[in-house]
Short mmCIF file of C-alpha atoms and ligand atoms in Angstrom, two decimals:
data_model
loop_
_atom_site.label_atom_id
_atom_site.label_comp_id
_atom_site.label_asym_id
_atom_site.label_seq_id
_atom_site.Cartn_x
_atom_site.Cartn_y
_atom_site.Cartn_z
CA UNK J 1 -11.81 -3.20 9.52
CA UNK J 2 -9.81 -0.12 8.54
CA UNK J 3 -7.23 -0.93 11.22
CA UNK J 4 -7.13 -4.67 10.51
CA UNK J 5 -3.75 -6.39 10.37
CA UNK J 6 -4.98 -9.96 10.62
CA UNK J 7 -3.03 -10.97 7.53
CA UNK J 8 0.02 -9.49 5.79
CA UNK J 9 -1.95 -7.93 2.92
CA UNK J 10 -2.42 -4.72 4.91
CA UNK J 11 1.32 -4.03 4.59
CA UNK J 12 1.35 -3.38 0.85
CA UNK J 13 -2.06 -1.90 0.15
CA UNK J 14 -3.02 1.79 0.26
CA UNK J 15 -6.22 1.20 2.17
CA UNK J 16 -8.84 -1.35 3.16
CA UNK J 17 -11.57 -1.51 0.53
CA UNK J 18 -14.46 -2.62 2.68
CA UNK J 19 -17.44 -2.26 0.36
CA UNK J 20 -19.77 0.11 -1.44
CA UNK J 21 -23.49 0.46 -1.89
CA UNK J 22 -26.74 0.09 -0.01
CA UNK J 23 -26.46 -1.55 3.43
CA UNK J 24 -30.09 -2.65 3.02
CA UNK J 25 -29.55 -4.18 -0.41
CA UNK J 26 -31.37 -7.34 -1.45
CA UNK J 27 -28.32 -8.49 -3.34
CA UNK J 28 -24.58 -8.52 -2.62
CA UNK J 29 -21.95 -8.95 -5.32
CA UNK J 30 -18.73 -10.45 -3.98
CA UNK J 31 -15.48 -10.53 -5.93
CA UNK J 32 -12.01 -11.72 -5.12
CA UNK J 33 -9.91 -8.75 -3.93
CA UNK J 34 -9.35 -5.08 -4.80
CA UNK J 35 -7.24 -4.27 -7.85
CA UNK J 36 -5.05 -1.22 -8.48
CA UNK J 37 -7.84 1.27 -9.12
CA UNK J 38 -9.94 -0.03 -6.24
CA UNK J 39 -6.92 0.30 -3.95
CA UNK J 40 -6.38 3.88 -5.11
CA UNK J 41 -9.98 4.98 -4.66
CA UNK J 42 -11.08 2.75 -1.78
CA UNK J 43 -14.12 1.58 -3.76
CA UNK J 44 -14.67 -1.96 -5.07
CA UNK J 45 -15.44 -2.63 -8.73
CA UNK J 46 -14.19 0.54 -10.35
CA UNK J 47 -11.97 0.59 -13.43
CA UNK J 48 -12.59 -1.72 -16.37
CA UNK J 49 -14.27 -4.57 -14.47
CA UNK J 50 -16.41 -2.06 -12.61
CA UNK J 51 -17.57 -0.58 -15.90
CA UNK J 52 -18.69 -4.03 -17.08
CA UNK J 53 -20.58 -4.59 -13.84
CA UNK J 54 -22.21 -1.13 -14.06
CA UNK J 55 -23.27 -1.86 -17.63
CA UNK J 56 -24.74 -5.22 -16.66
CA UNK J 57 -26.63 -3.69 -13.72
CA UNK J 58 -28.04 -1.05 -16.06
CA UNK J 59 -29.13 -3.81 -18.46
CA UNK J 60 -31.37 -5.32 -15.75
CA UNK J 61 -32.49 -1.88 -14.56
CA UNK J 62 -30.86 -2.08 -11.17
CA UNK J 63 -28.85 0.89 -9.91
CA UNK J 64 -25.37 0.36 -8.53
CA UNK J 65 -26.35 2.32 -5.40
CA UNK J 66 -29.17 -0.16 -4.73
CA UNK J 67 -26.89 -3.20 -4.45
CA UNK J 68 -23.89 -3.88 -2.22
CA UNK J 69 -20.43 -4.64 -3.60
CA UNK J 70 -17.49 -6.10 -1.77
CA UNK J 71 -14.70 -8.67 -2.01
CA UNK J 72 -13.59 -11.80 -0.19
CA UNK J 73 -10.30 -10.07 0.70
CA UNK J 74 -10.50 -6.39 1.56
CA UNK J 75 -6.85 -5.46 0.87
CA UNK J 76 -5.14 -5.55 -2.53
CA UNK J 77 -2.72 -8.46 -2.96
CA UNK J 78 0.69 -7.40 -4.32
CA UNK J 79 0.77 -7.26 -8.14
CA UNK J 80 -2.87 -8.40 -8.15
CA UNK J 81 -1.88 -11.98 -7.36
CA UNK J 82 -4.59 -14.38 -6.22
CA UNK J 83 -5.35 -14.21 -2.49
CA UNK J 84 -3.77 -17.05 -0.49
CA UNK J 85 -6.05 -19.43 1.45
CA UNK J 86 -4.83 -18.04 4.79
CA UNK J 87 -5.61 -14.48 3.65
CA UNK J 88 -9.10 -15.52 2.61
CA UNK J 89 -9.69 -17.24 5.92
CA UNK J 90 -8.40 -14.29 7.99
CA UNK J 91 -10.66 -11.89 6.11
CA UNK J 92 -13.71 -14.16 6.18
CA UNK J 93 -15.11 -12.87 9.53
CA UNK J 94 -15.40 -9.36 8.04
CA UNK J 95 -17.48 -10.71 5.19
CA UNK J 96 -19.65 -12.69 7.59
CA UNK J 97 -20.35 -9.50 9.52
CA UNK J 98 -21.26 -7.63 6.34
CA UNK J 99 -23.67 -10.39 5.30
CA UNK J 100 -25.18 -10.52 8.80
CA UNK J 101 -25.86 -6.76 8.69
CA UNK J 102 -27.18 -6.60 5.14
CA UNK J 103 -29.16 -9.87 5.15
CA UNK J 104 -29.35 -10.10 1.36
CA UNK J 105 -31.83 -12.29 -0.50
CA UNK J 106 -29.11 -13.39 -2.89
CA UNK J 107 -25.32 -13.45 -2.78
CA UNK J 108 -23.79 -13.21 -6.22
CA UNK J 109 -20.25 -14.54 -6.24
CA UNK J 110 -18.05 -13.26 -9.06
CA UNK J 111 -15.39 -15.71 -10.13
CA UNK J 112 -14.09 -18.97 -8.74
CA UNK J 113 -12.38 -17.59 -5.61
CA UNK J 114 -15.53 -15.99 -4.29
CA UNK J 115 -17.58 -19.07 -5.19
CA UNK J 116 -15.19 -21.55 -3.58
CA UNK J 117 -15.01 -19.47 -0.41
CA UNK J 118 -18.69 -20.29 0.10
CA UNK J 119 -18.90 -23.63 -1.67
CA UNK J 120 -15.56 -25.46 -1.84
CA UNK J 121 -14.87 -28.13 -4.43
CA UNK J 122 -17.31 -27.01 -7.09
CA UNK J 123 -16.34 -25.77 -10.53
CA UNK J 124 -17.68 -22.47 -11.71
CA UNK J 125 -18.02 -23.95 -15.20
CA UNK J 126 -20.57 -26.43 -13.78
CA UNK J 127 -22.58 -24.28 -11.38
CA UNK J 128 -22.61 -20.75 -12.82
CA UNK J 129 -26.08 -19.33 -13.27
CA UNK J 130 -27.67 -21.73 -10.75
CA UNK J 131 -28.83 -20.99 -7.21
CA UNK J 132 -26.90 -22.99 -4.60
CA UNK J 133 -28.44 -23.16 -1.14
CA UNK J 134 -25.89 -23.50 1.62
CA UNK J 135 -25.88 -23.33 5.38
CA UNK J 136 -23.24 -21.40 7.29
CA UNK J 137 -23.31 -21.74 11.09
CA UNK J 138 -23.27 -18.01 11.93
CA UNK J 139 -25.48 -16.95 9.03
CA UNK J 140 -28.01 -19.72 8.43
CA UNK J 141 -29.24 -20.54 4.94
CA UNK J 142 -27.77 -18.49 2.12
CA UNK J 143 -28.64 -18.45 -1.55
CA UNK J 144 -25.50 -18.25 -3.63
CA UNK J 145 -25.75 -17.33 -7.30
CA UNK J 146 -22.34 -17.93 -8.93
CA UNK J 147 -21.33 -15.85 -11.93
CA UNK J 148 -18.10 -15.63 -13.86
CA UNK J 149 -15.87 -12.71 -12.90
CA UNK J 150 -16.36 -9.59 -15.07
CA UNK J 151 -12.60 -9.58 -15.72
CA UNK J 152 -12.90 -13.08 -17.27
CA UNK J 153 -15.92 -11.89 -19.25
CA UNK J 154 -13.78 -9.05 -20.61
CA UNK J 155 -11.15 -11.46 -21.93
CA UNK J 156 -13.24 -14.27 -23.42
CA UNK J 157 -16.21 -13.81 -25.74
CA UNK J 158 -17.68 -17.17 -24.68
CA UNK J 159 -17.43 -16.27 -20.98
CA UNK J 160 -18.94 -12.86 -21.73
CA UNK J 161 -21.98 -14.52 -23.30
CA UNK J 162 -22.43 -16.85 -20.31
CA UNK J 163 -21.95 -13.93 -17.92
CA UNK J 164 -24.63 -11.89 -19.70
CA UNK J 165 -27.07 -14.80 -19.84
CA UNK J 166 -26.63 -15.53 -16.13
CA UNK J 167 -26.84 -11.87 -15.17
CA UNK J 168 -30.17 -11.56 -16.97
CA UNK J 169 -31.66 -14.12 -14.54
CA UNK J 170 -31.15 -11.86 -11.51
CA UNK J 171 -34.44 -9.87 -11.65
CA UNK J 172 -36.58 -13.02 -11.69
CA UNK J 173 -34.55 -14.54 -8.83
CA UNK J 174 -35.15 -11.43 -6.74
CA UNK J 175 -38.91 -11.60 -7.43
CA UNK J 176 -39.00 -15.23 -6.24
S1 LIG C 201 -7.11 -8.58 3.75
FE1 LIG C 201 -8.68 -8.67 5.35
S2 LIG C 201 -7.73 -9.86 7.02
FE2 LIG C 201 -6.08 -9.17 5.68
S3 LIG C 201 -5.42 -7.23 6.60
FE3 LIG C 201 -6.92 -6.71 5.00
S4 LIG C 201 -8.88 -6.57 6.12
FE4 LIG C 201 -7.44 -7.67 7.46
#
């Protein structure tokens, strides 16, 4: 992955941010793409959104090092723009490989881009906080748990409340 040039995003980023955490995790958190700080450090979910995620994990007594964190696109888009559909599709096989290795019980998608990469044509406002069972040819049945993106939760008080309520459901989902 470090040498990937399957899409043009590799040209402007500092490094490929492939993921962080426990490769035997029961849960994967998947965001959209690395931001400035992630690009600098090579670690997903650092900086302000990372701090929100760390705080939420602490609130449900799960350590960051016990989960796995990654993004749909592994290279930072210029000026933090949204990833283009062709960039998402070129990067998708890397994510499939990560999921195949980790075999998580639950995949938590953060934000609409991550959600719609797994389940197109659904609105995050309608499905957040609910388990969606999907089938992907190379991976079999997956349980997707869509959450709002921590960056959106940082901006809007209403989204923050929904994000916290949904996040609190994770421990009981893992027990099931
Ligand atoms: S974003 Fe993904 S597909 Fe594009 S160059 Fe980076 S690793 Fe490769």
